[in-house]
XYZ file of C-alpha atoms in Angstrom:
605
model
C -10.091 -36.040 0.233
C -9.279 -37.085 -3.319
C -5.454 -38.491 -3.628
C -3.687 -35.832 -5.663
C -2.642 -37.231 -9.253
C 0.798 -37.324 -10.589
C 2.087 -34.031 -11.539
C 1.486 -33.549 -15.546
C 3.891 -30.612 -16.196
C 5.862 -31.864 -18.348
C 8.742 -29.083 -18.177
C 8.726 -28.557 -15.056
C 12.131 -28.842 -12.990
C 12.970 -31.184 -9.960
C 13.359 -28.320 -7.605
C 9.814 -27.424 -8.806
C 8.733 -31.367 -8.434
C 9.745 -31.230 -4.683
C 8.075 -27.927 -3.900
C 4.551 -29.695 -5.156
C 5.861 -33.354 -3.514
C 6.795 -30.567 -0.174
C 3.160 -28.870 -0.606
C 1.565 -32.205 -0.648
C 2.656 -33.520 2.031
C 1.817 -30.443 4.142
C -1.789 -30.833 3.313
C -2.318 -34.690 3.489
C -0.118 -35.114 6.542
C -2.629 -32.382 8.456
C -5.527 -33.711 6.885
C -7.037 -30.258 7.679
C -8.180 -27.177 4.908
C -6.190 -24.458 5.850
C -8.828 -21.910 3.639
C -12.853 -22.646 3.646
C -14.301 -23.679 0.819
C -16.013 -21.090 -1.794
C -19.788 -21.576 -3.108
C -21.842 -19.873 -4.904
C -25.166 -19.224 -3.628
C -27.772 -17.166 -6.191
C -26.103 -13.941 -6.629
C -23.157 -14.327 -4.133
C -20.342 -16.453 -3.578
C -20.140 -17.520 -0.383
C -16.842 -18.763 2.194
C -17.457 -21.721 4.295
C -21.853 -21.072 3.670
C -21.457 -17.514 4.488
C -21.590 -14.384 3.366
C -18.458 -12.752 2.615
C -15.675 -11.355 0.241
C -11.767 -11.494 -0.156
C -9.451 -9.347 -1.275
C -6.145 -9.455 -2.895
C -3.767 -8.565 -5.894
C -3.369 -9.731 -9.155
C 0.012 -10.070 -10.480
C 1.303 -8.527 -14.146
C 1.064 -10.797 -17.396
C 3.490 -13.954 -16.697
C 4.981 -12.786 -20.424
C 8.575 -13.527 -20.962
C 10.109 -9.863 -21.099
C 7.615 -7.971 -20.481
C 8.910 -6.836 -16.909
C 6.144 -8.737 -14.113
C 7.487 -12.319 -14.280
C 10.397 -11.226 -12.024
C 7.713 -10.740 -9.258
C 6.286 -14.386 -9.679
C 7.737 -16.406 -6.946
C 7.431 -17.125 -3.602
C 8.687 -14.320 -1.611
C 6.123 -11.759 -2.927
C 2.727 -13.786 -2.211
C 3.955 -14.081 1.387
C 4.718 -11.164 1.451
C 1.516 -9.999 0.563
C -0.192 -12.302 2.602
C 1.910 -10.833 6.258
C 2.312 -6.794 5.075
C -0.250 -5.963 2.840
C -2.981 -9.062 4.638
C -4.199 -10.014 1.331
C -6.330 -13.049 1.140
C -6.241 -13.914 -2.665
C -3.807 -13.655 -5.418
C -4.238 -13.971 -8.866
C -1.495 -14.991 -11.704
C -2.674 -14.018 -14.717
C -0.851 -16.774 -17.765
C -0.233 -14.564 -20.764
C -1.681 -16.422 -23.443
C -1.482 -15.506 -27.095
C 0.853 -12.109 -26.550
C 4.416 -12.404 -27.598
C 5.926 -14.350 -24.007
C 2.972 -16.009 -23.994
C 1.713 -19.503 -22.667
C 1.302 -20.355 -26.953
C 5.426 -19.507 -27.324
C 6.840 -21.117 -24.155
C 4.027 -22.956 -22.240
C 6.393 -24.746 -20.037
C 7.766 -21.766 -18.500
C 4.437 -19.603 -18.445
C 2.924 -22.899 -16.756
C 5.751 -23.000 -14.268
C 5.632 -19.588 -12.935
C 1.903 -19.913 -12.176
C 2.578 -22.619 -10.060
C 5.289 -20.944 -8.076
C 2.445 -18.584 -7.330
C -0.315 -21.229 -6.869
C 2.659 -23.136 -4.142
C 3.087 -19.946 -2.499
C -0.731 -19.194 -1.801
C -0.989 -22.512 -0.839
C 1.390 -22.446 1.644
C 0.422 -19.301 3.031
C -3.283 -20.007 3.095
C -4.651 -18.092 0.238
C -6.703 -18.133 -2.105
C -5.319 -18.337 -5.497
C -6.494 -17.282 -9.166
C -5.246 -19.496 -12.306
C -5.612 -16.490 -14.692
C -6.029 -17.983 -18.689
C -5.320 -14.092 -19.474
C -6.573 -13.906 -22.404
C -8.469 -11.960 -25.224
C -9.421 -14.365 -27.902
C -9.809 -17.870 -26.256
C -12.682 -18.662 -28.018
C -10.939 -18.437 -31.460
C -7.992 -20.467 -30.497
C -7.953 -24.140 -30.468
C -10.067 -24.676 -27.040
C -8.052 -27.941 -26.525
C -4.940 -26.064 -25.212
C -7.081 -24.390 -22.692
C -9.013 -27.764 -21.768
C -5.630 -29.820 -21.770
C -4.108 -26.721 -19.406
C -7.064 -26.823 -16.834
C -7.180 -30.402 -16.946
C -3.675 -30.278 -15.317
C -4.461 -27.550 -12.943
C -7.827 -29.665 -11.411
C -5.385 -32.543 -11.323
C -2.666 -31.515 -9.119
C -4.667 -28.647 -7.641
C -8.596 -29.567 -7.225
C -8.552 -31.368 -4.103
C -7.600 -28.030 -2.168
C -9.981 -25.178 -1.565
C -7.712 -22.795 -2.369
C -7.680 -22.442 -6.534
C -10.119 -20.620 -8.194
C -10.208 -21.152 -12.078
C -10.536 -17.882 -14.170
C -10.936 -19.850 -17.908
C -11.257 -16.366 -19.870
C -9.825 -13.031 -18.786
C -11.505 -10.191 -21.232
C -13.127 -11.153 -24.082
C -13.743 -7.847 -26.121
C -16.839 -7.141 -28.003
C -17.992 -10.272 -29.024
C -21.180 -12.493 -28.655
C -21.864 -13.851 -24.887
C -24.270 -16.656 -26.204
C -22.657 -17.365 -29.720
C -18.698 -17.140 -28.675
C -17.676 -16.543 -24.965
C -20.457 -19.230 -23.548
C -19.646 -22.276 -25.697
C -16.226 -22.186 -25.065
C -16.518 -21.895 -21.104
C -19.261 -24.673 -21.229
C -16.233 -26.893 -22.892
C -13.530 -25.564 -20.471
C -15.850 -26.088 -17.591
C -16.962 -29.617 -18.483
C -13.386 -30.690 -18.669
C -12.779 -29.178 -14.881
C -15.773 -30.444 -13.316
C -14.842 -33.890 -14.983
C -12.076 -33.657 -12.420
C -13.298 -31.020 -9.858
C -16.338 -30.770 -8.932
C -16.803 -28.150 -7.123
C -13.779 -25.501 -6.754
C -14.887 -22.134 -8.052
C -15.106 -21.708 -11.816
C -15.152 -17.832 -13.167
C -16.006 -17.181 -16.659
C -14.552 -13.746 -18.398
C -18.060 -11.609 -20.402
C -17.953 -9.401 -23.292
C -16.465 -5.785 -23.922
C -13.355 -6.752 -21.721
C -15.401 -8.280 -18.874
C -17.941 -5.519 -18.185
C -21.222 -6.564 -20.007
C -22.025 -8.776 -17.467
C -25.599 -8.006 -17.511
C -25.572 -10.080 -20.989
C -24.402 -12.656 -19.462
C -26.978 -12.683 -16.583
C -29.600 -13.201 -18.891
C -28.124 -16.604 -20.539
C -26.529 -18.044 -17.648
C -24.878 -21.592 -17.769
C -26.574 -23.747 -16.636
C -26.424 -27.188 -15.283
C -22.994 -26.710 -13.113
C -22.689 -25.915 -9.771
C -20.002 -22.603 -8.573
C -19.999 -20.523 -11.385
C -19.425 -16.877 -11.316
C -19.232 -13.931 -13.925
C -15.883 -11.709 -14.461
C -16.450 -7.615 -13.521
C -13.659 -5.586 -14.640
C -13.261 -2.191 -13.982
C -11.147 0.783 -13.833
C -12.113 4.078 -11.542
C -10.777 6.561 -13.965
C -12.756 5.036 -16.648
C -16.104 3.349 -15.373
C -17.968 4.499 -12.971
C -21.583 4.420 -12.238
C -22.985 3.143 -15.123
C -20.822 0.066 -15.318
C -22.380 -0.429 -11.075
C -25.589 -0.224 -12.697
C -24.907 -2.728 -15.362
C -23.411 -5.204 -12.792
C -26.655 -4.620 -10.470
C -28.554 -5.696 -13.101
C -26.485 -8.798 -13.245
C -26.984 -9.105 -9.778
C -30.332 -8.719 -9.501
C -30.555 -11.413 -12.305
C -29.241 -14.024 -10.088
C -25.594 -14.301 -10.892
C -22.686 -13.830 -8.919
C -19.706 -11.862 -9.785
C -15.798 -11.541 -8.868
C -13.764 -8.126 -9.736
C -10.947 -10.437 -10.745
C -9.014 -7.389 -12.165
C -9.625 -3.829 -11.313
C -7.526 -0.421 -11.131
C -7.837 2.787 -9.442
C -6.819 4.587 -13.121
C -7.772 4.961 -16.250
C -8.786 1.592 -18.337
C -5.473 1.822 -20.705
C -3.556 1.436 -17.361
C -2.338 5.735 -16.873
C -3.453 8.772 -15.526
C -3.744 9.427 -11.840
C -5.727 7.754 -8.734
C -9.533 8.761 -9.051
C -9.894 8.604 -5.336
C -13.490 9.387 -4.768
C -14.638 6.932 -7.939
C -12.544 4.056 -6.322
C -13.860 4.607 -2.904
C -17.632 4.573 -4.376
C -16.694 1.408 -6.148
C -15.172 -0.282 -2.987
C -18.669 0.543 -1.081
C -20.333 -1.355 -4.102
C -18.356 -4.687 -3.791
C -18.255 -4.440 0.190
C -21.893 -3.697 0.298
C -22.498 -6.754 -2.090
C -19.484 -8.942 -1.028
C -17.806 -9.549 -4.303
C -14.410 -10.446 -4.108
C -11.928 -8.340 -6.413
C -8.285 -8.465 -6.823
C -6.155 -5.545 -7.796
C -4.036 -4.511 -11.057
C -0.973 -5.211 -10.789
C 1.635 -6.350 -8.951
C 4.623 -4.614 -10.849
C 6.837 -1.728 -11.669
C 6.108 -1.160 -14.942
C 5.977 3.175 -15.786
C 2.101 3.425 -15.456
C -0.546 4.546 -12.894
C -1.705 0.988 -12.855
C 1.324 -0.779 -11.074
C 1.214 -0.860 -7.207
C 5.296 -0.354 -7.303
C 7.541 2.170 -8.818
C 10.326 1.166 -10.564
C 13.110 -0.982 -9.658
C 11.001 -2.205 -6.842
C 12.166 -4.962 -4.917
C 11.688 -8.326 -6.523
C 10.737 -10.480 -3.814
C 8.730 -7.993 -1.523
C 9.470 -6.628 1.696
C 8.407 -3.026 0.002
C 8.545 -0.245 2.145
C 6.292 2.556 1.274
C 8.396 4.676 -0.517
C 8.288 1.909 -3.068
C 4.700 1.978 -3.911
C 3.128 4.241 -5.894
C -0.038 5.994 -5.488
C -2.181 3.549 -6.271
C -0.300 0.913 -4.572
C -0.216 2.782 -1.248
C -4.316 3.179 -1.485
C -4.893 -0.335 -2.457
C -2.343 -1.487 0.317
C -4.706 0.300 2.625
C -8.146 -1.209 1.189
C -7.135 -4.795 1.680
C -5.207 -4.337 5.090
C -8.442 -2.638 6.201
C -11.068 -4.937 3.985
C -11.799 -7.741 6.789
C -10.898 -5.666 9.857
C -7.052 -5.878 9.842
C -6.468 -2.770 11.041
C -3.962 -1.856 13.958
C -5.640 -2.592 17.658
C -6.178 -0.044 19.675
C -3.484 0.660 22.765
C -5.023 -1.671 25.545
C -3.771 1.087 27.877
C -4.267 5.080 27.120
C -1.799 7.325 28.971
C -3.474 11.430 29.527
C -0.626 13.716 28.180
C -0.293 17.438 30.267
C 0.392 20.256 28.232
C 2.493 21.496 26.761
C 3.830 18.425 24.934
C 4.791 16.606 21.924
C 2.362 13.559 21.229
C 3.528 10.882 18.975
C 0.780 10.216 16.190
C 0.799 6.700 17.170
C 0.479 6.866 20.680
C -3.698 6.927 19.837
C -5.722 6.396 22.609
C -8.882 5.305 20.395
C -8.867 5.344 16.094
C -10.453 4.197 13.071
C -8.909 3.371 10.023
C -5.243 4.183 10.752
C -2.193 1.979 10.290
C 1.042 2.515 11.270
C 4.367 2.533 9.894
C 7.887 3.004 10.359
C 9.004 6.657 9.695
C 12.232 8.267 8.078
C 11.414 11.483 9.824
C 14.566 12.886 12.270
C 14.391 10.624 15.559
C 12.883 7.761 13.355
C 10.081 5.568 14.718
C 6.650 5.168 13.488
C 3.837 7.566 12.087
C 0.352 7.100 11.297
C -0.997 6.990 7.447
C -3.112 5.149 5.042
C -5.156 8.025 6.197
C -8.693 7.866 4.070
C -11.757 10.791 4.876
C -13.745 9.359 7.900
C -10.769 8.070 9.768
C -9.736 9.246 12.903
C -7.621 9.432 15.673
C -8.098 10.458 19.165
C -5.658 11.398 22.542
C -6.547 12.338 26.102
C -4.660 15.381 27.150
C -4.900 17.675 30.260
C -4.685 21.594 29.741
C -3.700 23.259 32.528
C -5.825 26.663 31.797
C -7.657 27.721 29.128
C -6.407 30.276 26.761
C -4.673 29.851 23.241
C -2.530 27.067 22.299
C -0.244 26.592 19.068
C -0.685 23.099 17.402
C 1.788 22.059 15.439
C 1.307 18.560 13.174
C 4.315 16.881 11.225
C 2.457 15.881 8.027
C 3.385 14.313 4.522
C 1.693 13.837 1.381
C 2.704 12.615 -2.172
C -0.385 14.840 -3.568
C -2.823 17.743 -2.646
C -6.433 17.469 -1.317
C -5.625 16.165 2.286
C -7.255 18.311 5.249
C -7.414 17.859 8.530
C -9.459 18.911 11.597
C -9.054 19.301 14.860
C -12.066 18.532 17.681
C -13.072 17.439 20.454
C -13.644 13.271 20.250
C -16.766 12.723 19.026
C -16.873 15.903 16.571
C -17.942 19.030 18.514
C -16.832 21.485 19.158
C -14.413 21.897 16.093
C -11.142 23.829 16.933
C -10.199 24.403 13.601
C -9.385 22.692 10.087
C -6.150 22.567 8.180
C -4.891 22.179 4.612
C -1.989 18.966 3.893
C 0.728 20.842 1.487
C 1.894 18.423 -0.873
C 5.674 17.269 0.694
C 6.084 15.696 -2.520
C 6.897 12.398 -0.816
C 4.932 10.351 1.805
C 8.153 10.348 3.846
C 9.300 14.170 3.170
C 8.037 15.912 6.022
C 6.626 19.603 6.883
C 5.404 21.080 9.765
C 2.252 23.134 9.810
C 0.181 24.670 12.523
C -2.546 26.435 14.276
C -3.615 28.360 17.005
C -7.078 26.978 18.918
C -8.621 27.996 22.274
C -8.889 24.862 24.681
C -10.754 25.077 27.977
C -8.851 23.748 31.199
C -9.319 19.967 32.109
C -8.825 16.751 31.067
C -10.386 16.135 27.574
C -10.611 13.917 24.432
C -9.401 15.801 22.171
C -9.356 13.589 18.122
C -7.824 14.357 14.564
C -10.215 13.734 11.670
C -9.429 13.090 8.342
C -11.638 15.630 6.285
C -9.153 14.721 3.042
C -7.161 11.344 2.395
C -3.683 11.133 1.486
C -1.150 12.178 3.856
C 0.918 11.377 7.109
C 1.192 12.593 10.197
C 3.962 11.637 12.482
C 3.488 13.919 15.497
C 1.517 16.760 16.960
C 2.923 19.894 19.473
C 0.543 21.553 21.895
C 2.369 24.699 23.482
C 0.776 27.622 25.429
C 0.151 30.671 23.191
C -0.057 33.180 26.043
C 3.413 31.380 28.086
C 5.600 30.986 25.520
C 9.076 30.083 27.248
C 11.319 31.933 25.004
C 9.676 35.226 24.032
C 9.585 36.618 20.454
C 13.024 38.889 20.126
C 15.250 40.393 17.132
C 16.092 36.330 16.388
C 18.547 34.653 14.669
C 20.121 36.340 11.848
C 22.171 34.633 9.177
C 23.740 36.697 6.369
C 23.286 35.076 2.886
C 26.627 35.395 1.969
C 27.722 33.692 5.069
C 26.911 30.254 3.516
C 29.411 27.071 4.409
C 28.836 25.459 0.784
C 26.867 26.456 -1.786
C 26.771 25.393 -5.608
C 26.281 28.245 -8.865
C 25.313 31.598 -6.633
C 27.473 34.351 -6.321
C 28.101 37.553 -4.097
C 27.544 41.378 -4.761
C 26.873 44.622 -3.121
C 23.619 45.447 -1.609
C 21.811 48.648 -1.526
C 19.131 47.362 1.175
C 19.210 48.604 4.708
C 22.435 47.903 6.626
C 24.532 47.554 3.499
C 27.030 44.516 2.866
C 26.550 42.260 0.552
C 23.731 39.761 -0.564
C 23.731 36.482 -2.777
C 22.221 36.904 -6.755
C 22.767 35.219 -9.537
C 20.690 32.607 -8.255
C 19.426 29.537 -11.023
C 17.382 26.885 -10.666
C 18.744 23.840 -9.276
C 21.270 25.964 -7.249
C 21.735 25.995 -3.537
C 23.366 27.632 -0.392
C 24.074 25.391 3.149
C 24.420 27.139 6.187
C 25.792 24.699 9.076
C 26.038 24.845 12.820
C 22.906 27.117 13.318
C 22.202 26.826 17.681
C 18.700 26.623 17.373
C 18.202 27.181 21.671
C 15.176 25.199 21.778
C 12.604 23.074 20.127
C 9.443 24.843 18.557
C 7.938 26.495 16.085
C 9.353 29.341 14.526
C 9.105 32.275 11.724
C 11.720 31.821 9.428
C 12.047 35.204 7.079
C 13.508 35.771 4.059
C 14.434 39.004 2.468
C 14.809 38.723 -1.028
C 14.355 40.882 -4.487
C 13.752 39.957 -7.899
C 12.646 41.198 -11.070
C 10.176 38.713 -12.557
C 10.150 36.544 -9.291
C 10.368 32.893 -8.406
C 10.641 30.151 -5.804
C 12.883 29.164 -2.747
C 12.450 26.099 -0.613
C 14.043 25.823 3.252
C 14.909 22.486 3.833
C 17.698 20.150 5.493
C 21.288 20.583 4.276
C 21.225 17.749 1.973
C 17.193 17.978 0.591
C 15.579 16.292 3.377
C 13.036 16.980 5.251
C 11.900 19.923 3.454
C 10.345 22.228 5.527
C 8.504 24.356 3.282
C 8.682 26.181 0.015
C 7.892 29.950 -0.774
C 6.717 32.005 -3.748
C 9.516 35.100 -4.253
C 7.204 37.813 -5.278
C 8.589 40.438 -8.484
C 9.783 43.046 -6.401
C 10.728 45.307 -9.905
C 14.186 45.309 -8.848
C 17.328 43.487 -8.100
C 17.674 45.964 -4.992
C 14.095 46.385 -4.264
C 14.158 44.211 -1.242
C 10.839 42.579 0.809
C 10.395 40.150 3.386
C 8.962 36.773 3.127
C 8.315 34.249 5.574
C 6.652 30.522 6.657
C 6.112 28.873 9.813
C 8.108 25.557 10.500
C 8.903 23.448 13.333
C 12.558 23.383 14.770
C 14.161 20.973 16.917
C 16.819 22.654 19.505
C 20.300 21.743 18.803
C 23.071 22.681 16.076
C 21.173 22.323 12.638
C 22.863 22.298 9.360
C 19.915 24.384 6.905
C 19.842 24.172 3.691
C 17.614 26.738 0.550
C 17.089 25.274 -2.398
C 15.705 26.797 -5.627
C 12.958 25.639 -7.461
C 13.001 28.666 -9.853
C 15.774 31.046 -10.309
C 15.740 35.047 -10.970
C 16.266 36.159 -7.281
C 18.684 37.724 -4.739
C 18.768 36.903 -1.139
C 20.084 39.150 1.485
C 19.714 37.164 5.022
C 17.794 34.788 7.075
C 16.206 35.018 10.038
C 14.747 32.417 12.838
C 11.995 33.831 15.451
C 10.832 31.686 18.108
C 7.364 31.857 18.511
């Protein structure tokens, strides 16, 4: 083990001196590696001689004002490292942009270190990002000078990984991009000689098949930048970087994004998924865009995010939530299994994580009513599976609490191990990950004990619980229900009251706009189940009503009013939600105005 050299950043701060003085001592006092050292092997980089790949985030452009910096420090790479199990982060130096390492390299310089400490510390691996689109036309001695420091104070630990040219965009491999990494790379290895080196290729780091056919040469651990984004590149860019591949060099995803290149549009699920089972099937390591808040597809957070972690999942966005789940799941840290497996007697309630046996589930903590924990990160192939006991066969209502921030998700119901199939069902989109809804089925089960398993035939949603009652022994039978008159509302906000013509007379609510709403509190719901809920309403063009929670939350479903051709031309609507027993306060919302409502009514099923 080399002695580390005395600390050349010039601007950097005593509190900043003791961290590195704190970090050194940590690693020469154990005298131990705390991460294996990477090598590059023909076409693949190896960990510790073996096979393998690591996966991780890459944080925003360290750019003074543009809005990432603030997530550069200590708190969020451990952070990363316990709740999202992320081996690798990257901290990608704005260079030449406005903010940049060329207008205030002592601060650009001292915020990657913050992030190289932190990895460190928590026993990751580490990218020192010279993020950059035009290195080889700047002087290369401010490069050479800056990697010279970083092999200095950082070389003797297995944990940095040198990126010396982010994207270069369409320009000559052999004429521009390789002359200047030869330089930058002589100047590391003069000082490290063997940490990982990665060198960026042309048209934004995707032509690396140019680059396989002029390799450097003559220095060991070098590897060849892959960027890519799903919405944007798909199968041709795999076929480019098989070529690369098959031409001997290794590559590293250093940067890539589930959306469009330019950073927008949505999550191209199926695209990302086939590129995941391209850099899993040839263990390249990637790390993912971006670690920040900013008002694009790209960012794993929305905004005003937490600085320093601790995120909960309502703070990540899409993308962030699906990426979260790739590298939890990427070197088998998913949740274990229950070591014991309890069989369940119907009728019951089952709590989604109660499992007995699953694949590719995680858990999490739920704002659902009676809090606790749910099951998500749900991707197609995953499962979930619960012993349960049916005391005679004959129809049984299923019930599932689900959410889901988008459409698509499906899920089916079987016995474990896939046949027979009871039935499938569609996720609505809730709008939220945490806004629930409860939706439902009716199967035949046979009398026994069985495995019975959930399947995830579309990705995308949560489920927090599932209901199994007895169709045919329903304990409170169907009746005239629970009817509350419109008008009979405890708060409301814009409707008003008029005269009905519909059947029993009275009065009904109209005048009904978007955005207003009507609460109805104290409803004894006698007990807990699922239940119609009807609506009669009129209108004369139609529009939209949702039933919810006094207060927005949970929403429990939402309804299309049909045009009835009348404001006193009444029909009945209806959905099927899950109630727990108890006084409930009820809210309707409306999405879209241009109705009247007349009453309510609850039917237990």
């Amino acid at each position: 083990m080399r002695k580390q050299s005395t600390n050349n950043c010039t601007p950097c701060s005593g509190r900043a001196f003791l961290a590195l003085l704190a970090g050194w001592w940590l690693l020469h006092s154990t005298g131990v590696f705390a991460v294996e050292p990477l090598s590059v092997s023909g076409n693949r980089i190896l960990i510790d001689g073996q096979p393998g790949s690591l996966a991780g985030n890459s944080y925003f452009w360290s750019n003074n004002g543009w809005g990432g910096e603030k997530y550069y420090n200590a708190s969020t790479v451990s952070w990363l490292k316990s709740d999202w199990k992320s081996t690798l982060v990257r901290a990608a130096m704005g260079v030449e942009d406005g903010g940049g390492y060329f207008e205030d390299p002592a601060g650009n310089e001292a915020k990657v270190r913050v992030v190289v400490d932190a990895a460190i510390a928590n026993d990751m691996y580490v990218i020192i990002d010279w993020h950059s689109h035009y290195a080889h036309t700047h002087d290369w001695s401010q490069a050479i000078n800056f990697f010279k420091r970083m092999a200095s104070d950082y070389g003797h630990t297995n944990n940095v990984i040198y990126e010396i040219y982010n994207e270069p965009k369409q320009v000559s491999w052999s004429s521009d991009v390789k002359p200047y990494a030869e330089s930058v790379i002589s100047a590391i290895r003069a000082i490290d000689p063997d940490n990982l080196i990665i060198v960026g290729t042309p048209t934004w780091s995707q032509d690396v098949d140019q680059a396989s056919y002029d390799p450097i040469r003559g220095y060991a651990n070098i590897a060849y930048t892959l960027h890519f984004y799903a919405g944007t590149h798909g199968q041709y860019l795999r076929d480019k970087a098989q070529i690369a591949l098959n031409n001997g060099i290794a590559l590293f995803a250093t940067e890539w994004g589930t959306v469009n290149a330019d950073g927008n549009g949505g999550v191209n699920h199926g695209e990302t998924d086939r590129w995941m089972d391209f850099l899993k099937s040839n263990n390249i390591s990637h790390a993912n865009w971006s670690i920040n808040d900013k008002n694009e597809g790209a960012s794993a957070l929305w905004p005003g995010a937490n600085a320093n972690g601790g995120w909960p999942a309502s703070s990540l966005t899409e993308s962030g939530n699906k990426v979260r789940q790739i590298i939890r799941t990427w070197a088998g840290n998913t949740p274990p299994n229950p070591s014991d497996c309890d069989t369940v007697t119907l009728p019951a309630k089952i709590e989604a994580e109660h499992f007995c046996e699953m694949s590719g589930v995680q858990i999490e903590s739920t704002s659902d009513t009676g809090g606790g924990s749910s099951v998500g990160y749900l991707d197609t192939g995953d499962w979930m599976s619960y012993n349960i006991t049916v005391p005679s066969s004959g129809d049984y209502t299923v019930s599932y609490r689900v959410a889901a921030l988008g459409s698509g998700g499906v899920l089916q119901l079987e016995k474990r191990g896939g046949s027979p199939v009871y039935g499938q069902l569609d996720i609505p989109n809730t709008g939220d990950w945490q806004s629930w809804t409860t939706i439902q089925q009716t199967v035949q089960l046979d009398a026994g004990e069985q495995e019975i398993a959930i399947a995830v035939l579309g990705p995308a949603w949560n489920l927090n619980w599932l209901d199994i009652q007895s169709s045919d022994n329903n304990p409170d039978p169907p009746g005239q229900g629970i009817v509350i008159e419109a008008e009979n509302y405890t708060y409301m906000s814009g409707v008003q009251t008029e005269s009905t013509s519909d059947v029993g007379g009275g009065q009904n609510v109209g005048w009904v706009d978007a955005g207003d709403w009507m609460a109805y509190h104290d409803i004894d719901i006698p007990s807990s189940g699922n239940y119609t809920v009807e609506f009669r309403v009129a209108a004369l063009d139609g529009g939209s009503l949702s039933f919810e929670r006094a207060g927005g939350n949970p929403v429990y479903g939402t309804l299309t009013i049909p045009d009835t051709d009348g404001w006193q031309n009444w029909t009945t609507i209806s959905m099927t939600v899950y109630l727990e027993a108890g006084r409930q306060n009820f809210g309707i919302g409306v999405p879209r105005g241009g109705w009247n409502l007349n009453w309510i009514r609850f039917t237990r099923l």
